[in-house]
Amino acid sequence: MDAISAAAAERGLKMGLSYAGALLPAEAHALMQRGAKLVDVRTKPELLYVGRIPGSVTIEWQSYPGNRPNPEFLGELAATVRKDETVMFICRSGARSHGAAEAARQAGWQHSYNVLEGFEGDKDAEQHRNTVGGWRKAGLPWIQS
């Protein structure tokens, strides 16, 4: 186990997670560079209007509008990521991706991780995102349509 996986596993233990661990955005980016799959579970409108991560796989966890669970999520994941591969999940803030990582682990993906802080991070005192944590705040690669 490398240093990033060990740190993520340690965080996961402290948080009582059922899956392999919790990554910080920069750690997830580093693992992507080594071939790990990053699955962005945000909705299509979020990807279109807020931005997306080059090289990530996009599979909605919930659909828009209505935030209904995507009944095809695990099937779409299986068509994209082998169960023996490292898979990391990201959303806006880390909440939906937690659910996705948990579902993937229960379905047999042993190396399933959540990306803490998500793409936009938590809200600041003025209720704005992208100032407190997150992929974008960390200065990691992203593009906007």
C-alpha positions as a printed Julia matrix, in Angstrom:
145×3 Matrix{Float64}:
   0.0    0.0     0.0
   1.43   3.39   -0.96
   1.35   6.55    1.19
  -1.79   7.98   -0.43
  -3.79   4.75   -0.04
  -2.56   4.4     3.54
  -3.61   7.96    4.44
  -7.0    7.43    2.78
  -7.49   4.13    4.62
  -6.58   5.79    7.93
  -9.15   8.56    7.31
 -11.68   5.9     6.37
 -11.14   4.03    9.62
 -11.54   7.23   11.66
 -14.74   8.03    9.76
 -16.11   4.48   10.07
 -16.37   4.0     6.31
 -17.23   0.63    4.77
 -15.14   1.27    1.64
 -11.37   1.57    1.11
 -10.96   5.15    2.24
 -11.38   8.89    1.84
  -9.1   10.94   -0.41
  -8.31  14.62   -0.56
  -8.67  16.14   -4.04
  -4.89  16.36   -4.67
  -4.5   12.71   -3.65
  -7.27  11.68   -6.05
  -5.56  13.62   -8.84
  -2.26  11.86   -8.09
  -3.97   8.45   -8.22
  -5.63   9.42  -11.51
  -2.18  10.09  -12.92
  -1.3    6.5   -11.98
  -4.34   5.04  -13.74
  -7.06   5.02  -11.07
 -10.54   5.81  -12.41
 -12.29   8.96  -11.2
 -16.08   8.75  -11.5
 -17.92  12.06  -11.3
 -21.43  11.33  -10.04
 -22.88  14.84  -10.45
 -25.85  15.52  -12.72
 -25.49  16.43  -16.38
 -26.5   20.08  -15.73
 -23.83  20.37  -13.02
 -21.19  19.06  -15.39
 -22.34  21.37  -18.16
 -22.71  24.58  -16.18
 -20.27  24.21  -13.27
 -17.42  22.33  -14.96
 -15.94  18.88  -15.22
 -12.66  17.07  -14.69
 -10.75  16.01  -17.82
 -10.22  12.25  -17.89
 -13.02  11.49  -15.44
 -15.88   9.12  -16.15
 -19.35  10.62  -15.65
 -22.17   8.5   -14.24
 -25.07  10.26  -12.54
 -25.8    9.01   -9.02
 -29.08  10.91   -9.04
 -30.86  12.32  -12.05
 -31.98  15.87  -12.63
 -34.62  17.08  -12.13
 -36.0   15.42   -9.05
 -32.81  13.87   -7.63
 -34.12  10.37   -8.27
 -31.55   7.59   -7.79
 -30.09   6.35  -11.07
 -31.27   2.7   -11.26
 -28.56   1.98  -13.84
 -25.68   3.33  -11.75
 -24.0    0.01  -10.93
 -24.54  -1.32  -14.44
 -22.99   1.81  -15.96
 -20.12   1.55  -13.48
 -19.54  -2.11  -14.37
 -19.42  -1.19  -18.08
 -16.67   1.35  -17.37
 -14.6    0.18  -14.37
 -13.47  -3.38  -13.61
 -14.06  -4.55  -10.05
 -10.31  -5.04   -9.49
  -9.48  -1.43  -10.45
  -9.14   1.49   -8.07
 -12.23   3.68   -8.41
 -12.73   7.1    -6.83
 -16.03   8.97   -6.66
 -16.51  12.75   -6.64
 -19.56  15.02   -6.53
 -20.09  18.66   -5.57
 -19.16  18.36   -1.89
 -18.5   14.69   -1.1
 -21.97  13.6     0.06
 -23.42  11.88   -3.03
 -20.02  10.4    -3.84
 -19.97   8.84   -0.37
 -23.18   6.99   -1.26
 -21.72   5.93   -4.61
 -18.51   4.64   -2.99
 -20.55   2.7    -0.46
 -22.78   1.16   -3.15
 -19.76   0.24   -5.27
 -18.07  -1.45   -2.31
 -21.2   -3.44   -1.53
 -21.38  -4.49   -5.2
 -17.82  -5.81   -5.18
 -15.44  -2.94   -5.99
 -12.8   -3.57   -3.32
 -10.75  -0.41   -4.01
 -13.56   2.15   -3.78
 -12.8    5.66   -2.47
 -14.69   8.89   -1.85
 -13.1   12.24   -2.69
 -13.65  14.49    0.31
 -14.57  18.14   -0.33
 -15.83  17.23   -3.83
 -15.53  19.45   -6.88
 -16.76  22.7    -5.3
 -16.14  22.21   -1.57
 -18.3   23.34    1.32
 -20.07  26.69    1.56
 -18.21  29.6     3.17
 -19.72  32.12    5.62
 -21.43  33.92    2.71
 -22.92  30.61    1.48
 -20.6   30.48   -1.58
 -18.74  27.41   -2.79
 -15.24  27.16   -4.33
 -13.59  29.03   -1.46
 -13.45  26.28    1.2
 -11.87  23.09   -0.1
 -12.68  21.14   -3.22
 -11.07  20.16   -6.52
 -11.34  23.63   -8.07
 -10.03  25.45   -4.96
  -7.04  23.07   -4.96
  -6.13  24.32   -8.45
  -6.5   20.9   -10.06
  -7.38  20.54  -13.77
 -10.98  21.24  -14.8
 -12.8   22.59  -17.83
 -16.11  24.31  -18.42
 -18.43  24.03  -21.42
